[in-house]
PDB file of C-alpha atoms in Angstrom:
ATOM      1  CA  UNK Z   1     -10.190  37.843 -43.188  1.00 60.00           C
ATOM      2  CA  UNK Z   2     -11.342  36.975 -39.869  1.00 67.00           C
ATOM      3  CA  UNK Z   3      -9.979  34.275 -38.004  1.00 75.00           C
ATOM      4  CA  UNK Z   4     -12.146  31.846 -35.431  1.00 76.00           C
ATOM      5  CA  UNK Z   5     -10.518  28.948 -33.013  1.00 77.00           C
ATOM      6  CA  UNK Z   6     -12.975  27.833 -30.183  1.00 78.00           C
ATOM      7  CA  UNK Z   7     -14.713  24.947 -28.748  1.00 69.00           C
ATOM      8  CA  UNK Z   8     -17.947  24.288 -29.885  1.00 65.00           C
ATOM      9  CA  UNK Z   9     -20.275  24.993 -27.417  1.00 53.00           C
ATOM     10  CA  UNK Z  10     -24.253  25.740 -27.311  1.00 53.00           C
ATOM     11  CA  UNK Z  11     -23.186  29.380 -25.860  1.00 57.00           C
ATOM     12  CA  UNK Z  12     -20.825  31.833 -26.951  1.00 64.00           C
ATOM     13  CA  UNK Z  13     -17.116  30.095 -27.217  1.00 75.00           C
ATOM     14  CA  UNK Z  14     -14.381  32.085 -26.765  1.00 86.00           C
ATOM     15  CA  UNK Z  15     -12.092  32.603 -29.725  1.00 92.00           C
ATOM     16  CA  UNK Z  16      -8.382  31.944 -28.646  1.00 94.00           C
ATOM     17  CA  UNK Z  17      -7.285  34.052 -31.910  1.00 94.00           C
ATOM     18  CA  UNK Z  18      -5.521  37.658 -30.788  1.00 93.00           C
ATOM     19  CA  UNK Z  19      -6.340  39.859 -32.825  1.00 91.00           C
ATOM     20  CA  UNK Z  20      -8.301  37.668 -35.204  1.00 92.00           C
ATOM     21  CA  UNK Z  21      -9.523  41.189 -37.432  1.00 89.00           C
ATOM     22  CA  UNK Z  22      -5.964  42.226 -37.944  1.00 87.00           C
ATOM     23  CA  UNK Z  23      -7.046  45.552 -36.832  1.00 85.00           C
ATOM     24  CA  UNK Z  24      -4.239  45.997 -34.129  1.00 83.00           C
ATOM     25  CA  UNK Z  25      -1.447  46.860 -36.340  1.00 72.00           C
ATOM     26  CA  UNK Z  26       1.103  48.092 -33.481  1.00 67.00           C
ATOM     27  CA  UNK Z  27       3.957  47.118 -35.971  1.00 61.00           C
ATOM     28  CA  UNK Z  28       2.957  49.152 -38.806  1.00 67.00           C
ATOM     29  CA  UNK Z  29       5.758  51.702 -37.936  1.00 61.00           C
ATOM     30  CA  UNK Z  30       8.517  49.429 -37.559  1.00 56.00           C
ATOM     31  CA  UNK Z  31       8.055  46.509 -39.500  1.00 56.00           C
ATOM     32  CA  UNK Z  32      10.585  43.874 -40.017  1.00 60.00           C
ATOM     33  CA  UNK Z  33       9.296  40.360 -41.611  1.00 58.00           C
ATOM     34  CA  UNK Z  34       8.973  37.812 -40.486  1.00 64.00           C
ATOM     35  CA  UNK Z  35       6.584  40.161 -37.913  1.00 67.00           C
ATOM     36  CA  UNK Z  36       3.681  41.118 -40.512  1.00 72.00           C
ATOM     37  CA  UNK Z  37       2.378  45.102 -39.347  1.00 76.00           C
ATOM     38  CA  UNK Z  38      -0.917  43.612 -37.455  1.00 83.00           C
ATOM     39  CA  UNK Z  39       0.225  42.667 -33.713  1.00 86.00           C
ATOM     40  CA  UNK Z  40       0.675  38.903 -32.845  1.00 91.00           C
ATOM     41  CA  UNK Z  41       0.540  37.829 -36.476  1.00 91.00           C
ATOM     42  CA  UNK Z  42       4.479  36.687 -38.182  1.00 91.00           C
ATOM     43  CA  UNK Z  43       5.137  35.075 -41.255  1.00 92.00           C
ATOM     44  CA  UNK Z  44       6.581  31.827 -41.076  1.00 94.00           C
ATOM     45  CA  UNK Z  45       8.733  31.485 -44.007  1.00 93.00           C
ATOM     46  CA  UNK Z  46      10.348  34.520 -45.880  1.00 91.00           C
ATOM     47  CA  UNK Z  47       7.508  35.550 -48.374  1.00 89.00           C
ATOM     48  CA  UNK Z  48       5.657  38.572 -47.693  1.00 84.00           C
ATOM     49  CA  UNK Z  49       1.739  38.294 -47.503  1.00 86.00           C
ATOM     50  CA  UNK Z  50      -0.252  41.874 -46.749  1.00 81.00           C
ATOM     51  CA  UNK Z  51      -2.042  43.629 -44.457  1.00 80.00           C
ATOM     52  CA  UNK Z  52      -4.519  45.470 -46.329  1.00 79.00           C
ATOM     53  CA  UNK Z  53      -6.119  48.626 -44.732  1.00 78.00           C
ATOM     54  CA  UNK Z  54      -9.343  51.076 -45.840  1.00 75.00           C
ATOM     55  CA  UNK Z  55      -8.770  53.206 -43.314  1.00 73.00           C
ATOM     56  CA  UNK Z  56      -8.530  56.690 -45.423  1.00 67.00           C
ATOM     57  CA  UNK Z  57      -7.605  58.834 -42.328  1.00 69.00           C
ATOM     58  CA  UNK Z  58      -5.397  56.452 -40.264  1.00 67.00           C
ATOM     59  CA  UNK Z  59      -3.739  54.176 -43.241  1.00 63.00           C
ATOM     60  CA  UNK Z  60      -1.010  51.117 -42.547  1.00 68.00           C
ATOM     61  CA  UNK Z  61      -0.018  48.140 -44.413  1.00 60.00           C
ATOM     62  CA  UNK Z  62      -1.127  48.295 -47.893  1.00 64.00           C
ATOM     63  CA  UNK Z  63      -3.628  50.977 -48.526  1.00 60.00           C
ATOM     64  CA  UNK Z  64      -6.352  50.000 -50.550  1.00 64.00           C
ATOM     65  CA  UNK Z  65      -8.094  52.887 -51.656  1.00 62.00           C
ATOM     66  CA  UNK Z  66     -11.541  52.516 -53.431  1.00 60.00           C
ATOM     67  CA  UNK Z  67     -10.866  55.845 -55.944  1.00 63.00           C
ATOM     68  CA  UNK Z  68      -7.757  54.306 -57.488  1.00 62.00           C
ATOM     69  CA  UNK Z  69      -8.096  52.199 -60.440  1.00 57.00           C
ATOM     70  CA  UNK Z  70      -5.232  50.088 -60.233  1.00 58.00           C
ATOM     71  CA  UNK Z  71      -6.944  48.661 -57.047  1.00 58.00           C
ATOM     72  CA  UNK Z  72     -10.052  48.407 -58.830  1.00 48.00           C
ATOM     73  CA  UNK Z  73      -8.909  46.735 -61.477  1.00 50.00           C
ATOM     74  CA  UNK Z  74      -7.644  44.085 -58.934  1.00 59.00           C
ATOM     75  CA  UNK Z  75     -10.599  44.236 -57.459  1.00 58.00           C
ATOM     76  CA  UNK Z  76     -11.385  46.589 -54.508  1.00 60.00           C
ATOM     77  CA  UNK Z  77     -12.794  44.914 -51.043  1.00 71.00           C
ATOM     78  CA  UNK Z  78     -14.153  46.676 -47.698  1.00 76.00           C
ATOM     79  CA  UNK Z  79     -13.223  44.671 -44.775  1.00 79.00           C
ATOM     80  CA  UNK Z  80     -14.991  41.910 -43.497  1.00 84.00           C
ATOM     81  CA  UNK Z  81     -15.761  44.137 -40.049  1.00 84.00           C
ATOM     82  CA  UNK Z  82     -13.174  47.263 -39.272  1.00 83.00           C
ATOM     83  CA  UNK Z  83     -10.917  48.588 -41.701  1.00 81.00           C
ATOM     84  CA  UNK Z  84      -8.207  45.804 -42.170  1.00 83.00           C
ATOM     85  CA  UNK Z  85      -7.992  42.390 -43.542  1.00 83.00           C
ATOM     86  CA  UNK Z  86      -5.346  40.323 -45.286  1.00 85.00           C
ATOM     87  CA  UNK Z  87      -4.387  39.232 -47.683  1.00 83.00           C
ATOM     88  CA  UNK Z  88      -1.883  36.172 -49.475  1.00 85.00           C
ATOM     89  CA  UNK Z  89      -0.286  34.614 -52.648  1.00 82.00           C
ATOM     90  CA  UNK Z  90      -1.822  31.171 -52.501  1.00 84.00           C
ATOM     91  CA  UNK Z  91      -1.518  29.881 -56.272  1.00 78.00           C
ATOM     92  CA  UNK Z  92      -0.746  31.178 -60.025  1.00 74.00           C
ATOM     93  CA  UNK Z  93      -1.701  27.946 -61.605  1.00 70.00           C
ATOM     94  CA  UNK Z  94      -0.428  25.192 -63.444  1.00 71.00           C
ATOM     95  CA  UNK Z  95       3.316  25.019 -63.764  1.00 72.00           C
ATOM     96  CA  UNK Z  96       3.478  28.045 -61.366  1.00 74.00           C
ATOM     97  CA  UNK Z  97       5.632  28.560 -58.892  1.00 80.00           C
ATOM     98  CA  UNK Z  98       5.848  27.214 -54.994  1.00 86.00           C
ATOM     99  CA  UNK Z  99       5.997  30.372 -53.797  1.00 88.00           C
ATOM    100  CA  UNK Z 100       3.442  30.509 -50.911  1.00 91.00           C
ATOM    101  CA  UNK Z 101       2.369  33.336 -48.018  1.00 92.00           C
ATOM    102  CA  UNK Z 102       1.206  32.168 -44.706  1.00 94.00           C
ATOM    103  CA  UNK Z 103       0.445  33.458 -41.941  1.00 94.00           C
ATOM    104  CA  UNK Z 104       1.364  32.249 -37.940  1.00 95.00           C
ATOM    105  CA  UNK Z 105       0.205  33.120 -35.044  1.00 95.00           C
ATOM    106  CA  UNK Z 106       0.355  31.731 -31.023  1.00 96.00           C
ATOM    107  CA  UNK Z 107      -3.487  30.675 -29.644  1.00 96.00           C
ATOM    108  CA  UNK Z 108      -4.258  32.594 -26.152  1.00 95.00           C
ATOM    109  CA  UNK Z 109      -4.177  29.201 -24.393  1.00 94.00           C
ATOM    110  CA  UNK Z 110      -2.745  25.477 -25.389  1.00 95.00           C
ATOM    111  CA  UNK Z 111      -5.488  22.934 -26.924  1.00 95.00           C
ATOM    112  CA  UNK Z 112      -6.516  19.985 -24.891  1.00 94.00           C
ATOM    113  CA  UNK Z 113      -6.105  16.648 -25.779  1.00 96.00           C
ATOM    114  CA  UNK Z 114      -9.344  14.877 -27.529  1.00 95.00           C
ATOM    115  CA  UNK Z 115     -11.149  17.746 -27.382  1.00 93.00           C
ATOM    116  CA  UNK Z 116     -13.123  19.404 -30.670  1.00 93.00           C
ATOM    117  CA  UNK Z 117     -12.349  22.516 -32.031  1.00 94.00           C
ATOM    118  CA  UNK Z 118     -14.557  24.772 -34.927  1.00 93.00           C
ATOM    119  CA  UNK Z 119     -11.926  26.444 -36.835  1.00 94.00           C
ATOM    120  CA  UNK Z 120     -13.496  29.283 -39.248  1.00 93.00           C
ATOM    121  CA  UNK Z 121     -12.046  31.734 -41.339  1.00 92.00           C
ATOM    122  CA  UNK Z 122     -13.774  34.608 -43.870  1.00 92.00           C
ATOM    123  CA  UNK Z 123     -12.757  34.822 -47.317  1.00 89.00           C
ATOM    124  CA  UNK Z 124     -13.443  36.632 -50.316  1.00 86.00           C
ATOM    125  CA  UNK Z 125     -11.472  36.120 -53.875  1.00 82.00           C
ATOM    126  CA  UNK Z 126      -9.538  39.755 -55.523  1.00 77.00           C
ATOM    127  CA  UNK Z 127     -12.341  40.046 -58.912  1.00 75.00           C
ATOM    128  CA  UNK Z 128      -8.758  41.075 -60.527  1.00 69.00           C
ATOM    129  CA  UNK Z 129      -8.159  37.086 -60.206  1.00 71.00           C
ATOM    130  CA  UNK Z 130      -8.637  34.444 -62.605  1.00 72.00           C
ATOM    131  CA  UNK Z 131      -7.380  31.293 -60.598  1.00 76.00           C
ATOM    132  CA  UNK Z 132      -8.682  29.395 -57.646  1.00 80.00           C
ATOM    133  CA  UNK Z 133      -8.253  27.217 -54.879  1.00 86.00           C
ATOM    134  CA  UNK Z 134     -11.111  24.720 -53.351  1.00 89.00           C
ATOM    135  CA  UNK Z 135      -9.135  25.186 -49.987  1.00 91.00           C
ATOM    136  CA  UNK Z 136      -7.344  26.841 -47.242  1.00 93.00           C
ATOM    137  CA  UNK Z 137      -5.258  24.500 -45.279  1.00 95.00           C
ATOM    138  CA  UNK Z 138      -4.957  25.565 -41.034  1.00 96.00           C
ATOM    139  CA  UNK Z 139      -2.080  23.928 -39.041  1.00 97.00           C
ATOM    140  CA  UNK Z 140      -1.537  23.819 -35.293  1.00 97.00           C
ATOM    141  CA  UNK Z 141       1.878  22.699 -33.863  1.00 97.00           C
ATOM    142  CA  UNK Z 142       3.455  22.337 -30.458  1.00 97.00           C
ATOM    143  CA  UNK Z 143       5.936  25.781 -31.470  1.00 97.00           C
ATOM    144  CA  UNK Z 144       6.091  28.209 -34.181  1.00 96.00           C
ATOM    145  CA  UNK Z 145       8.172  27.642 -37.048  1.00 94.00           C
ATOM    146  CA  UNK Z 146       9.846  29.104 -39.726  1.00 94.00           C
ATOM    147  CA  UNK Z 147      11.402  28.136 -43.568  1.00 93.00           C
ATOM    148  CA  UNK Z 148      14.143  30.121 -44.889  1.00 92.00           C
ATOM    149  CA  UNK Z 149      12.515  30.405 -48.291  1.00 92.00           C
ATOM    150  CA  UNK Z 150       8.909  31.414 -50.037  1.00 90.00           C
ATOM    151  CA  UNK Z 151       8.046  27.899 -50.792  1.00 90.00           C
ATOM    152  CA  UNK Z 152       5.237  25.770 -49.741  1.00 92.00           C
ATOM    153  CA  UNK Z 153       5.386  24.692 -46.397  1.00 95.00           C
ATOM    154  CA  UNK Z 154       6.004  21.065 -45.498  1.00 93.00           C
ATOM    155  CA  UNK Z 155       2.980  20.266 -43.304  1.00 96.00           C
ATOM    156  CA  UNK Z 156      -0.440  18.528 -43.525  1.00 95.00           C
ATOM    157  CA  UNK Z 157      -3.097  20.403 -41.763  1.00 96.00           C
ATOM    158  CA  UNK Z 158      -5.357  19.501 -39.599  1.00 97.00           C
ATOM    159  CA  UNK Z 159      -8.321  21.661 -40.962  1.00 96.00           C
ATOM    160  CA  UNK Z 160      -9.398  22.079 -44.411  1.00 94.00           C
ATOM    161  CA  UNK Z 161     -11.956  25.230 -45.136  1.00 95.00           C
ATOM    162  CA  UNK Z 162     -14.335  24.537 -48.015  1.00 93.00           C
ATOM    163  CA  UNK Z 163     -16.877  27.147 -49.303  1.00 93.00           C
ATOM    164  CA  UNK Z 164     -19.998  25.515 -48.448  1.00 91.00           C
ATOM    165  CA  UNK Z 165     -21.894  26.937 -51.393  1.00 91.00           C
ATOM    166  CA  UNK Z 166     -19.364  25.572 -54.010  1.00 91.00           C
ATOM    167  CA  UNK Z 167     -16.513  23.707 -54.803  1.00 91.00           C
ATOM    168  CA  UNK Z 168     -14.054  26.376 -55.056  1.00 88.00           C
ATOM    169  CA  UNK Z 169     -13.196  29.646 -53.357  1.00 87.00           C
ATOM    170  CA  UNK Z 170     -14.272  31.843 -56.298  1.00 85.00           C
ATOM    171  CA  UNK Z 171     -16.806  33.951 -54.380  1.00 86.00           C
ATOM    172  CA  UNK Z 172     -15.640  37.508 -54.349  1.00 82.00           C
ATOM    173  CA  UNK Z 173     -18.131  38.680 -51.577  1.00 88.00           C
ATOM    174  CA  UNK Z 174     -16.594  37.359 -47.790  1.00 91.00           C
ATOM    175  CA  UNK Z 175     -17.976  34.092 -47.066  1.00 92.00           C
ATOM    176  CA  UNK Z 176     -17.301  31.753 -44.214  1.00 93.00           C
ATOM    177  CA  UNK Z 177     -15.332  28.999 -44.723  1.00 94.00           C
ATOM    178  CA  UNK Z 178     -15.180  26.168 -41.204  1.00 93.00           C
ATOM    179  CA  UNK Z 179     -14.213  22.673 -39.895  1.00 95.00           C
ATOM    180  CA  UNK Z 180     -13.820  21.327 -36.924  1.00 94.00           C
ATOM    181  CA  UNK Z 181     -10.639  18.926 -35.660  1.00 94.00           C
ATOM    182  CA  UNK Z 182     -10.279  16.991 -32.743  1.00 95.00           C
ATOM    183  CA  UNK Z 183      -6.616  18.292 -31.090  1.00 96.00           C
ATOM    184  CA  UNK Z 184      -3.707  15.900 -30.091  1.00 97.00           C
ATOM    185  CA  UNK Z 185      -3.086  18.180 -27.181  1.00 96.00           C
ATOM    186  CA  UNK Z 186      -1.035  20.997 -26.490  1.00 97.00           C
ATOM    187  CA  UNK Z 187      -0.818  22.688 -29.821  1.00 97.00           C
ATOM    188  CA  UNK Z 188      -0.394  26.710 -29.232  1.00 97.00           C
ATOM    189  CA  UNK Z 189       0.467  27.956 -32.907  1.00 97.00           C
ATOM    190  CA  UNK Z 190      -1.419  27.746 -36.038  1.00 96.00           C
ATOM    191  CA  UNK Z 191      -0.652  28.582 -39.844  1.00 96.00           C
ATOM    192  CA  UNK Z 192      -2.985  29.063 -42.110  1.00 95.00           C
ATOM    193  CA  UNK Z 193      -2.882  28.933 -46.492  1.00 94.00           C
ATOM    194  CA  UNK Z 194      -2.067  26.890 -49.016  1.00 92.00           C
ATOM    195  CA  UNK Z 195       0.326  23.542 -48.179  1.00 93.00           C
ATOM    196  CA  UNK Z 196       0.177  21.968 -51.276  1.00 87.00           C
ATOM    197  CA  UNK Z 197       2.500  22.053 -54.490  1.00 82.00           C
ATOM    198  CA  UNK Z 198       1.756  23.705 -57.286  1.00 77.00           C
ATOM    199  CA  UNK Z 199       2.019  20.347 -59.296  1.00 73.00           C
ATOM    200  CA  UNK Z 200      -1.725  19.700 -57.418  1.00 67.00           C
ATOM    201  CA  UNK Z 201      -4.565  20.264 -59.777  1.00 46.00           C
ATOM    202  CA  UNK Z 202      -6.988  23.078 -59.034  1.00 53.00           C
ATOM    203  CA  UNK Z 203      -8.564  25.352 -61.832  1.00 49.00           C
ATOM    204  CA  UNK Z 204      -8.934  28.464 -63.135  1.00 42.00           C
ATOM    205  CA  UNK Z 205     -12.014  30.639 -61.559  1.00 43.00           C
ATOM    206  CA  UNK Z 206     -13.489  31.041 -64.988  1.00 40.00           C
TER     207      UNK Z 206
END
């Protein structure tokens, strides 16, 4: 995925994600959760979501390589621009478990107060996967934070990301998913995935 936070503006906005691609992965040598292998990016409870990587001559993270047919069967995906992307657990389906991955990372500068911000992220569903979500939940706090466990999170966030074309994130192909909030001022962290319980009704993808 690729990961967008910015004013909306008539020109070109600058996104206050580092590394929004996860193609800096400066940790992949030494990692140690909660850091995640792509450089700014930590978990911020004790699951364990993926970096995925296509790069055949320079691999890190989890290599997904298009010739093996384990991946294929879980459906293989180039990345959305580069060579890495990532990827989390968001929901098994009814009576599953909480277990959720998430990932956290600090903004480049502190939102203001009453101003709008366009928060857009690209997604595309593993084919391997039956289930589906209509929605991928971003929240922005004050400081980062982290739960001892692989639960869902207990936070409401501010943006919800909706596939435009339909009512659930089924497409396997990366589409764009956006909203725009209106900040209370001074949030510098933001989590993005799934924050509510499994008990929630969704559906399957077919």
């Amino acid at each position: 995925c690729y990961l967008l936070v910015a004013v909306p503006s008539g020109g070109v906005a600058q996104n206050l994600v580092p590394n929004p691609g996860f193609e800096d992965t400066t940790h992949c040598d030494n990692y140690l959760p909660p850091y995640e292998e792509a450089l700014y990016w930590y978990s911020p409870n004790s699951a364990t979501p993926d970096i995925w990587d296509t790069d055949t001559s320079d691999p890190c993270g989890s290599f997904m390589d298009s010739t093996d047919q384990g991946i294929q069967m879980i459906g293989y995906s180039p990345a959305f621009e580069g060579q890495r992307f990532a990827g989390a657990y968001q929901w098994k389906g009814p009576g599953g478990s909480n277990a959720r991955d998430y990932f956290q990372i600090e903004l480049l500068s502190e939102l203001e107060a009453g101003k709008a911000y366009r928060v857009a992220l690209y997604c595309a569903r593993p084919k391997g996967f039956r289930r589906a979500i209509d929605h991928i939940g971003v929240y922005f706090s004050l400081d980062s934070v982290f739960l001892n466990a692989f639960t869902t999170l207990p936070y409401v966030p501010q943006a919800q990301l909706h596939d435009p074309n339909t009512a659930y994130l089924i497409d396997t192909n990366w589409v764009q998913l956006a909203d725009t909030f209106v900040a209370a001022g001074s949030e510098r962290w933001l989590i993005f995935g799934t924050f509510l319980p499994a008990s929630m009704a969704f559906r399957s993808a077919t």
